[in-house]
Short mmCIF file of N, CA, C and O in Angstrom, two decimals:
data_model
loop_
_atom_site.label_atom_id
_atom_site.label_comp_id
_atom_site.label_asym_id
_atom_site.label_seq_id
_atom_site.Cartn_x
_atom_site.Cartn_y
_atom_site.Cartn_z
N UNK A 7 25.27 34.77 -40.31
CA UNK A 7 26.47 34.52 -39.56
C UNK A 7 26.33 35.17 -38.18
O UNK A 7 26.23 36.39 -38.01
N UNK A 8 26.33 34.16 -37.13
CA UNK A 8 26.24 34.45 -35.76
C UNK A 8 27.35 35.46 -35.52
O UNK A 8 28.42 35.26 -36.09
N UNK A 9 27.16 36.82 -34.51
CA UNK A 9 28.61 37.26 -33.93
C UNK A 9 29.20 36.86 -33.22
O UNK A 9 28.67 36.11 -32.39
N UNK A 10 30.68 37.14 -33.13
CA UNK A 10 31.32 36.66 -31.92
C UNK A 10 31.43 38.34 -31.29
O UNK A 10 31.57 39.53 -31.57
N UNK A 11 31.26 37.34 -30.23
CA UNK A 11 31.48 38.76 -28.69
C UNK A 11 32.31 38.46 -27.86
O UNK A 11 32.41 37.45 -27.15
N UNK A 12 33.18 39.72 -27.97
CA UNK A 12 34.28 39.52 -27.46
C UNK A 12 33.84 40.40 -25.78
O UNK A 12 32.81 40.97 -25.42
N UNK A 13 34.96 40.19 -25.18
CA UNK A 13 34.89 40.33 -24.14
C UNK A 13 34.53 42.30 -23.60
O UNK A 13 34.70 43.20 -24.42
N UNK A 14 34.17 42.52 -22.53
CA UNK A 14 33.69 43.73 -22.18
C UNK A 14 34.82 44.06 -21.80
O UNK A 14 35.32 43.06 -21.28
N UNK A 15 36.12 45.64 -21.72
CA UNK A 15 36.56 46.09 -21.62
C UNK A 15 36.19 47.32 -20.92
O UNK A 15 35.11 47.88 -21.09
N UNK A 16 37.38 47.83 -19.88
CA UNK A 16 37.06 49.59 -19.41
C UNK A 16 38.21 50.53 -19.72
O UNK A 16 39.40 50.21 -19.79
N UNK A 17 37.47 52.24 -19.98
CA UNK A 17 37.97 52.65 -20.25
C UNK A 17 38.01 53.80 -19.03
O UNK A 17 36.82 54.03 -18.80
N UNK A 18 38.76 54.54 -18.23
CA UNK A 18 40.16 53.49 -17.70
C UNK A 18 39.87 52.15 -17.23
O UNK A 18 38.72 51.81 -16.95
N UNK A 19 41.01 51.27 -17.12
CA UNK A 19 41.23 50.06 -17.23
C UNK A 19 40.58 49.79 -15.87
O UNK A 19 39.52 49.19 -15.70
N UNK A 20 41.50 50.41 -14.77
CA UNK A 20 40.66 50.48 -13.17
C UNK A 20 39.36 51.86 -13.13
O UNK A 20 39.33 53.08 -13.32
N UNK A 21 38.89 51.32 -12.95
CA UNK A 21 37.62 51.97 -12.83
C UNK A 21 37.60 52.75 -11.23
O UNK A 21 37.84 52.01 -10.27
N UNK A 22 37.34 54.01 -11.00
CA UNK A 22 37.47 54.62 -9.62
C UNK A 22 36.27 55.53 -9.45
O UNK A 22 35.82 56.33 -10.27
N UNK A 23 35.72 55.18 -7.93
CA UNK A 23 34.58 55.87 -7.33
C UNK A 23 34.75 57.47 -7.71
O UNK A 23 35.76 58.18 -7.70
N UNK A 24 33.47 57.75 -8.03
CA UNK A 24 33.38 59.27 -8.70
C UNK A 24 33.21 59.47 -9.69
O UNK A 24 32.19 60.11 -9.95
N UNK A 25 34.43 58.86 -11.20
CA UNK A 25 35.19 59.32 -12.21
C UNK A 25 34.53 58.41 -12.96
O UNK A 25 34.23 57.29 -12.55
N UNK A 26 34.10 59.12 -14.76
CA UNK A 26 33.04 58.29 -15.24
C UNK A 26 34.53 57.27 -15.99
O UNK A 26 35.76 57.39 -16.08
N UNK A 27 33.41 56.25 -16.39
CA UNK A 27 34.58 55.64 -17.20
C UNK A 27 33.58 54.80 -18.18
O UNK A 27 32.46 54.62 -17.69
N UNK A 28 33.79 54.22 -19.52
CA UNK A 28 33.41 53.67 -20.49
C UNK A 28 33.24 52.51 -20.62
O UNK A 28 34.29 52.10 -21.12
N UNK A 29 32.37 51.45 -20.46
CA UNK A 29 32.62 49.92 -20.38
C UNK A 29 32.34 49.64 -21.86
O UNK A 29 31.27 49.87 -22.43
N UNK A 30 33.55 49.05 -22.45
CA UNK A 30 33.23 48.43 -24.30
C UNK A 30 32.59 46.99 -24.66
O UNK A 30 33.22 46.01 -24.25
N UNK A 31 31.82 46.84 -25.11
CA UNK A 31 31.54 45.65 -25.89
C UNK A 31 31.61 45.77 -27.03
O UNK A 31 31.10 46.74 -27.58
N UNK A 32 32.59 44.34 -28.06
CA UNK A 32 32.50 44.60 -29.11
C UNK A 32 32.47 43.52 -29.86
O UNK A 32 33.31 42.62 -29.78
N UNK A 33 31.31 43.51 -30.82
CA UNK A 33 31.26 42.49 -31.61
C UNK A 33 31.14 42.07 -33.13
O UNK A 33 30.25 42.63 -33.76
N UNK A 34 31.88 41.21 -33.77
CA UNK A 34 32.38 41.43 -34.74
C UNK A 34 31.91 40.21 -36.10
O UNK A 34 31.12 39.34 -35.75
N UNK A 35 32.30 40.20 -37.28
CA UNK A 35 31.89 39.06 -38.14
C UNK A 35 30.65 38.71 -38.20
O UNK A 35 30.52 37.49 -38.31
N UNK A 36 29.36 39.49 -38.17
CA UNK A 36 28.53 39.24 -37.80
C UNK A 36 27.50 39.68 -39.57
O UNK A 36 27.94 40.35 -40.51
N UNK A 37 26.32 39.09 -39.48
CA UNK A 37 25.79 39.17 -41.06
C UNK A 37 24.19 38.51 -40.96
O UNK A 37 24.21 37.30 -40.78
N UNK A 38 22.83 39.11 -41.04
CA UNK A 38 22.96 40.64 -41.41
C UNK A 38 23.40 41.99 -40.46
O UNK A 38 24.04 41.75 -39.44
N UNK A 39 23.17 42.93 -40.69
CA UNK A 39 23.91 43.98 -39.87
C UNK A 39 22.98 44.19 -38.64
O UNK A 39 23.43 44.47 -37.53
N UNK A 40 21.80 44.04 -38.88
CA UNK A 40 21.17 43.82 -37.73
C UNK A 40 21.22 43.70 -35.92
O UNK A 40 20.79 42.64 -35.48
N UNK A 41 21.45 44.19 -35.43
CA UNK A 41 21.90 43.48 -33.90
C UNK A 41 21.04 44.27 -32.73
O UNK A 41 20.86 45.49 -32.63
N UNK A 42 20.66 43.45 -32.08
CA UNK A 42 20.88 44.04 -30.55
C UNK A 42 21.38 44.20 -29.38
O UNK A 42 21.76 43.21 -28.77
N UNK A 43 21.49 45.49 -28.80
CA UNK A 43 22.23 45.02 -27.82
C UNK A 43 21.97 45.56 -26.64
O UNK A 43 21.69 46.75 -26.71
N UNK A 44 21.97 44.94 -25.26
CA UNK A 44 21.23 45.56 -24.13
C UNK A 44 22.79 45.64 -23.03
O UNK A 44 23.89 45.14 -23.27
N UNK A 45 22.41 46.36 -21.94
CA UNK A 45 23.14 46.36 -20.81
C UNK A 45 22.17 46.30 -19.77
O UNK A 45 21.02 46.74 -19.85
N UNK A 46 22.79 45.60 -18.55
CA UNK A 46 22.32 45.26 -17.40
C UNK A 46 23.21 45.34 -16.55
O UNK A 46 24.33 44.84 -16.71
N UNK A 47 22.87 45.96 -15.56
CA UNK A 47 23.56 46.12 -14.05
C UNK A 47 22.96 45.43 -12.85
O UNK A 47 21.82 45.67 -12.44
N UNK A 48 23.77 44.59 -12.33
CA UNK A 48 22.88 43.44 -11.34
C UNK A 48 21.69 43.08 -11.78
O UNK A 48 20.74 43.19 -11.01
N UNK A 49 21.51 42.62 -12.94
CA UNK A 49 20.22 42.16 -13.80
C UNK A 49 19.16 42.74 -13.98
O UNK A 49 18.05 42.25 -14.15
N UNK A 50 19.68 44.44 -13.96
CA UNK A 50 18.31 45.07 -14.08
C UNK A 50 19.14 46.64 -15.66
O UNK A 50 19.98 47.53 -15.67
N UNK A 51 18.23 46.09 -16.52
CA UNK A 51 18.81 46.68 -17.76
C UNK A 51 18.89 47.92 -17.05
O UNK A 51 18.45 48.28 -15.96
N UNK A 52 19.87 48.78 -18.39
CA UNK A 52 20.66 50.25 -17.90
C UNK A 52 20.16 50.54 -19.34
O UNK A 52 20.20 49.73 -20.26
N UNK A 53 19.58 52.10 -19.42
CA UNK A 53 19.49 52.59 -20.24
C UNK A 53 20.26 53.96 -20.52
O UNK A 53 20.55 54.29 -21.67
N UNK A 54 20.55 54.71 -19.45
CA UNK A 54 21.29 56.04 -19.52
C UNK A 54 22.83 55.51 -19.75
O UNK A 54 23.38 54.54 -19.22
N UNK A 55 23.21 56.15 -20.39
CA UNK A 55 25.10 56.18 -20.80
C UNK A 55 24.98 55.32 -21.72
O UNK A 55 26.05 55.12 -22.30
N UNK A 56 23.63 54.42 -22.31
CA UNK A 56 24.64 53.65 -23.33
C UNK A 56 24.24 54.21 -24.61
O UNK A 56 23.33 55.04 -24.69
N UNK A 57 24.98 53.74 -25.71
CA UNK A 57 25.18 53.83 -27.03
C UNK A 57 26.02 53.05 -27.82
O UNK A 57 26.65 52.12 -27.31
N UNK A 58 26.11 53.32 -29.08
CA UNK A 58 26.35 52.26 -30.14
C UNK A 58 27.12 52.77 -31.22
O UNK A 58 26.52 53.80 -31.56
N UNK A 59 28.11 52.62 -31.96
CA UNK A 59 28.84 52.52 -33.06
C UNK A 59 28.20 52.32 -34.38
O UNK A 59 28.19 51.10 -34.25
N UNK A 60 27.66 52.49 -35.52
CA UNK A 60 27.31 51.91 -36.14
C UNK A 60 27.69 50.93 -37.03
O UNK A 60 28.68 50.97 -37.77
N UNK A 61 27.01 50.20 -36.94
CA UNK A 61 27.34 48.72 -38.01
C UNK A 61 28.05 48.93 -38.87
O UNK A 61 27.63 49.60 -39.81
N UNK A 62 29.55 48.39 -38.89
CA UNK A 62 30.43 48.80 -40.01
C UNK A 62 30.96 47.49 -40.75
O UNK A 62 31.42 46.44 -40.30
N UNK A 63 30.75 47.89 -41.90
CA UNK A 63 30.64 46.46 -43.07
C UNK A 63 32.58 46.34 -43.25
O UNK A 63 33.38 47.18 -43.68
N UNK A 64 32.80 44.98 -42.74
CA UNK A 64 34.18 45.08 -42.98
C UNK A 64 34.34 44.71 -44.39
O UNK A 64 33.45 44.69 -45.24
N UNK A 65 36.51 44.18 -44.65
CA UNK A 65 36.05 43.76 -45.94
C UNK A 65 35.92 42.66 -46.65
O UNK A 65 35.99 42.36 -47.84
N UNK A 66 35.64 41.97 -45.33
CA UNK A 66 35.23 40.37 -45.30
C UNK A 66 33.79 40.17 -45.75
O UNK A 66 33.40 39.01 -45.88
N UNK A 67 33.05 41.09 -45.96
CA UNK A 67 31.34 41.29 -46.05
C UNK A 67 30.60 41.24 -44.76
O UNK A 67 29.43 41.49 -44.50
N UNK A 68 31.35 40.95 -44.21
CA UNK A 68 30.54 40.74 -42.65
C UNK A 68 30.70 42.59 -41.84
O UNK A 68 31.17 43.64 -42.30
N UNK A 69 29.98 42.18 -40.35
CA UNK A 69 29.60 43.50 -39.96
C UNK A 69 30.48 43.58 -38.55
O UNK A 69 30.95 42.56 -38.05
N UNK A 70 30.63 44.76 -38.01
CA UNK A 70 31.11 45.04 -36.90
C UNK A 70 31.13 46.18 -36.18
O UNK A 70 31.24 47.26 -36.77
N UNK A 71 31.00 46.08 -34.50
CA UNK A 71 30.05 47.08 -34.04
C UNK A 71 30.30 46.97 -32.63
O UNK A 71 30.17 45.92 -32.00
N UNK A 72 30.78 48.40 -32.00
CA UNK A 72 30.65 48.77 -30.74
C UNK A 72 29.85 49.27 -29.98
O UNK A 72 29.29 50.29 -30.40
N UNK A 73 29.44 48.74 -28.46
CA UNK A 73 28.66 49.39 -27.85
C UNK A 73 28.75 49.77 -26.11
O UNK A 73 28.91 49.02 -25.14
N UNK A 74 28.65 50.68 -26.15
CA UNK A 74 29.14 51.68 -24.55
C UNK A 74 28.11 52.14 -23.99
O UNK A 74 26.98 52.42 -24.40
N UNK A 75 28.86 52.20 -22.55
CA UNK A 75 28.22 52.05 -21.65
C UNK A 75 29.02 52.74 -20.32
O UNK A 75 29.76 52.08 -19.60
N UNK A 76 28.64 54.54 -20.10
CA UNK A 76 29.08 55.49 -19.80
C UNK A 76 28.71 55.16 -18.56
O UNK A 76 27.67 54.50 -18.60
N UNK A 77 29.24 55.38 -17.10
CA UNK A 77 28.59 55.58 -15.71
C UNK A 77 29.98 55.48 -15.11
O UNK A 77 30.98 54.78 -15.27
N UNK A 78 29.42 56.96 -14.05
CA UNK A 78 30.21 56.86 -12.76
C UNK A 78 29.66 56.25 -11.65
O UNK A 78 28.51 56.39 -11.24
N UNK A 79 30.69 55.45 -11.12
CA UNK A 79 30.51 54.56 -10.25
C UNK A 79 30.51 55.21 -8.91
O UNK A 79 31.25 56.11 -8.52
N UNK A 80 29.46 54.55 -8.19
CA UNK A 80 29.98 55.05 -6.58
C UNK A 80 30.19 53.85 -5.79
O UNK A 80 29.85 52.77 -6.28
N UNK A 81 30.92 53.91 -4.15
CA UNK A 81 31.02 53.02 -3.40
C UNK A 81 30.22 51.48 -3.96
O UNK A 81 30.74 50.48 -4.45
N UNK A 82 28.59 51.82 -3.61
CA UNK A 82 27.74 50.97 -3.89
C UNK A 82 28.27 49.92 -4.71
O UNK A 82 28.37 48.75 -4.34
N UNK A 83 28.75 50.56 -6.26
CA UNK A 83 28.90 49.68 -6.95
C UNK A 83 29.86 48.81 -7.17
O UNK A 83 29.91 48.03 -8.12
N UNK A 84 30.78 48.93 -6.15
CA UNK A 84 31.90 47.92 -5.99
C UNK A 84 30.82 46.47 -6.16
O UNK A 84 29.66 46.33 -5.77
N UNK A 85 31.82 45.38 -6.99
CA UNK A 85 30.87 44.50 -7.30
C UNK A 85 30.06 44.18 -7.40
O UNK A 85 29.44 43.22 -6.94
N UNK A 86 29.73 45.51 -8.53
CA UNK A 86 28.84 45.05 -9.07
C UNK A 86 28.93 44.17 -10.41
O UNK A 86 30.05 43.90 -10.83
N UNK A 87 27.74 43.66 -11.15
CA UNK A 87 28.16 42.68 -12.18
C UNK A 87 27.52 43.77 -13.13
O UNK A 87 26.62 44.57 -12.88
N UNK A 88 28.44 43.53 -14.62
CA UNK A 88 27.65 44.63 -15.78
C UNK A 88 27.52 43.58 -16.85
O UNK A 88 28.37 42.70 -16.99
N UNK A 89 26.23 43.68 -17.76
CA UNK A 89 26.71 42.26 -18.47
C UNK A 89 26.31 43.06 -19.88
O UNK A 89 25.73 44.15 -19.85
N UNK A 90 26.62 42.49 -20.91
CA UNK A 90 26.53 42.92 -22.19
C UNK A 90 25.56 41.99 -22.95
O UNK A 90 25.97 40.85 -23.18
N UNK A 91 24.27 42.34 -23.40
CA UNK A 91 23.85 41.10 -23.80
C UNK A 91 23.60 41.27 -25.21
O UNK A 91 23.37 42.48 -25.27
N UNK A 92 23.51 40.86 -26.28
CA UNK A 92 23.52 40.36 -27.56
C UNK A 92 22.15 39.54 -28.50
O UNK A 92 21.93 38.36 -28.23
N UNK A 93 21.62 39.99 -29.18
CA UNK A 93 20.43 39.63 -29.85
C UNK A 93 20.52 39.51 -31.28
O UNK A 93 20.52 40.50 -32.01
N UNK A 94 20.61 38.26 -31.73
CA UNK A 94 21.17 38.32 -33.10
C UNK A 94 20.44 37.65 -33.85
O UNK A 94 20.27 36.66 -33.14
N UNK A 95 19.72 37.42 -35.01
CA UNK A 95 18.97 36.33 -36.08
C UNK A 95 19.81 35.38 -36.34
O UNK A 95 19.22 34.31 -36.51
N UNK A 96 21.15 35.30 -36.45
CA UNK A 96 21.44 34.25 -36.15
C UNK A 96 21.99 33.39 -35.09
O UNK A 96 22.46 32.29 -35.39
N UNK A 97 21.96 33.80 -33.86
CA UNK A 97 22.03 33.14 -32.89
C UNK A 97 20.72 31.86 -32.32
O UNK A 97 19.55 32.03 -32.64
N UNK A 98 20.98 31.13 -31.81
CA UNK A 98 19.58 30.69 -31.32
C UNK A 98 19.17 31.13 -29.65
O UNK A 98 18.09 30.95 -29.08
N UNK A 99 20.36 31.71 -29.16
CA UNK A 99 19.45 32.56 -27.89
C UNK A 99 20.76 33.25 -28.08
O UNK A 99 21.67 33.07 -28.90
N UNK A 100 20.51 34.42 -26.70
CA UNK A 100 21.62 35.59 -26.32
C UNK A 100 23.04 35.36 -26.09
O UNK A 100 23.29 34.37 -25.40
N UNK A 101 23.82 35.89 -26.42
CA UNK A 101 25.02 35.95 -26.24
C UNK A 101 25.20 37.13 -25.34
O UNK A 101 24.81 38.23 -25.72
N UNK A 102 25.99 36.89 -23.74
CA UNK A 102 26.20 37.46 -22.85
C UNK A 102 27.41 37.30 -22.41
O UNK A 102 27.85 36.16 -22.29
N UNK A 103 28.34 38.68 -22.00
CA UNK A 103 29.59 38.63 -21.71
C UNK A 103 29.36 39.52 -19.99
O UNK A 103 28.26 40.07 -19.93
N UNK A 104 30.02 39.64 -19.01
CA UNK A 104 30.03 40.10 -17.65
C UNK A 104 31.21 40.72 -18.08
O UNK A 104 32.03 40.60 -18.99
N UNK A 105 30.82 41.92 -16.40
CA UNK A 105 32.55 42.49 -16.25
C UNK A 105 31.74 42.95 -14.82
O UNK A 105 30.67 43.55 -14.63
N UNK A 106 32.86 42.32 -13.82
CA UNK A 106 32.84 42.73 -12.48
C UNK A 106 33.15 43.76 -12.45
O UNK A 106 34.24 43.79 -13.00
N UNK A 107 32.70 45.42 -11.92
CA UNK A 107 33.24 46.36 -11.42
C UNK A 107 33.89 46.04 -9.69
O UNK A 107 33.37 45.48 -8.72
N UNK A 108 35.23 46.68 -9.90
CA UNK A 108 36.36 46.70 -8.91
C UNK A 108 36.93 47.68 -8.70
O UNK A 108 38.08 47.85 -9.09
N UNK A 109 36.24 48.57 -8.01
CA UNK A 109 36.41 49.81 -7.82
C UNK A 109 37.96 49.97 -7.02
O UNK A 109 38.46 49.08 -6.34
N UNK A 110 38.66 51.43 -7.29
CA UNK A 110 39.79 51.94 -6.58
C UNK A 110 39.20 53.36 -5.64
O UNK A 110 38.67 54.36 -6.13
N UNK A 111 39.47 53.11 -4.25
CA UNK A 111 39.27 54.43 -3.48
C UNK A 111 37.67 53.78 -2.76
O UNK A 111 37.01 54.48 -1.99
#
């Protein structure tokens, strides 16, 4: 069972130069528990700040699973694009969600 991926979320909602903030991806119904998942910033993967939730078996039998993606933003990154990408056995290619950063200040 392919996941669905839901959309990327921030934690705060406005994101502001300086101040770190949390970008969520989360994806859910998914079987086997298996997954991957990458981040990219202007199409060049991010490895520092992120991490992962572990695969939690709902009680549907299926799986579900968060993954973050810590960084303080500066000027620069006013629009920038962050994308969430998704690697699944049952997908037949990636599942990718964006989130424009829109910086305040």
């Amino acid at each position: 069972m392919p996941p669905e991926v839901l959309w990327i979320t921030s934690d705060p909602a406005q994101p502001e130069v300086g101040k770190e903030c949390t970008l969520n991806c989360h994806m859910n119904n998914f079987c086997p528990d298996t997954i991957t998942v990458k981040w990219l910033k202007n199409n060049l993967q991010v490895d520092n700040g992120v991490s992962s939730s572990p695969s939690i078996l709902d009680t549907n039998g299926r799986y579900s699973l968060y993954s973050f993606l810590k960084l303080t933003p500066t000027r620069d990154d006013h629009g920038s694009v962050i994308k969430c990408i998704v690697e699944h056995s049952a997908l037949t290619s990636c599942e990718e969600r964006s989130y424009r950063l829109h910086l305040v200040n």
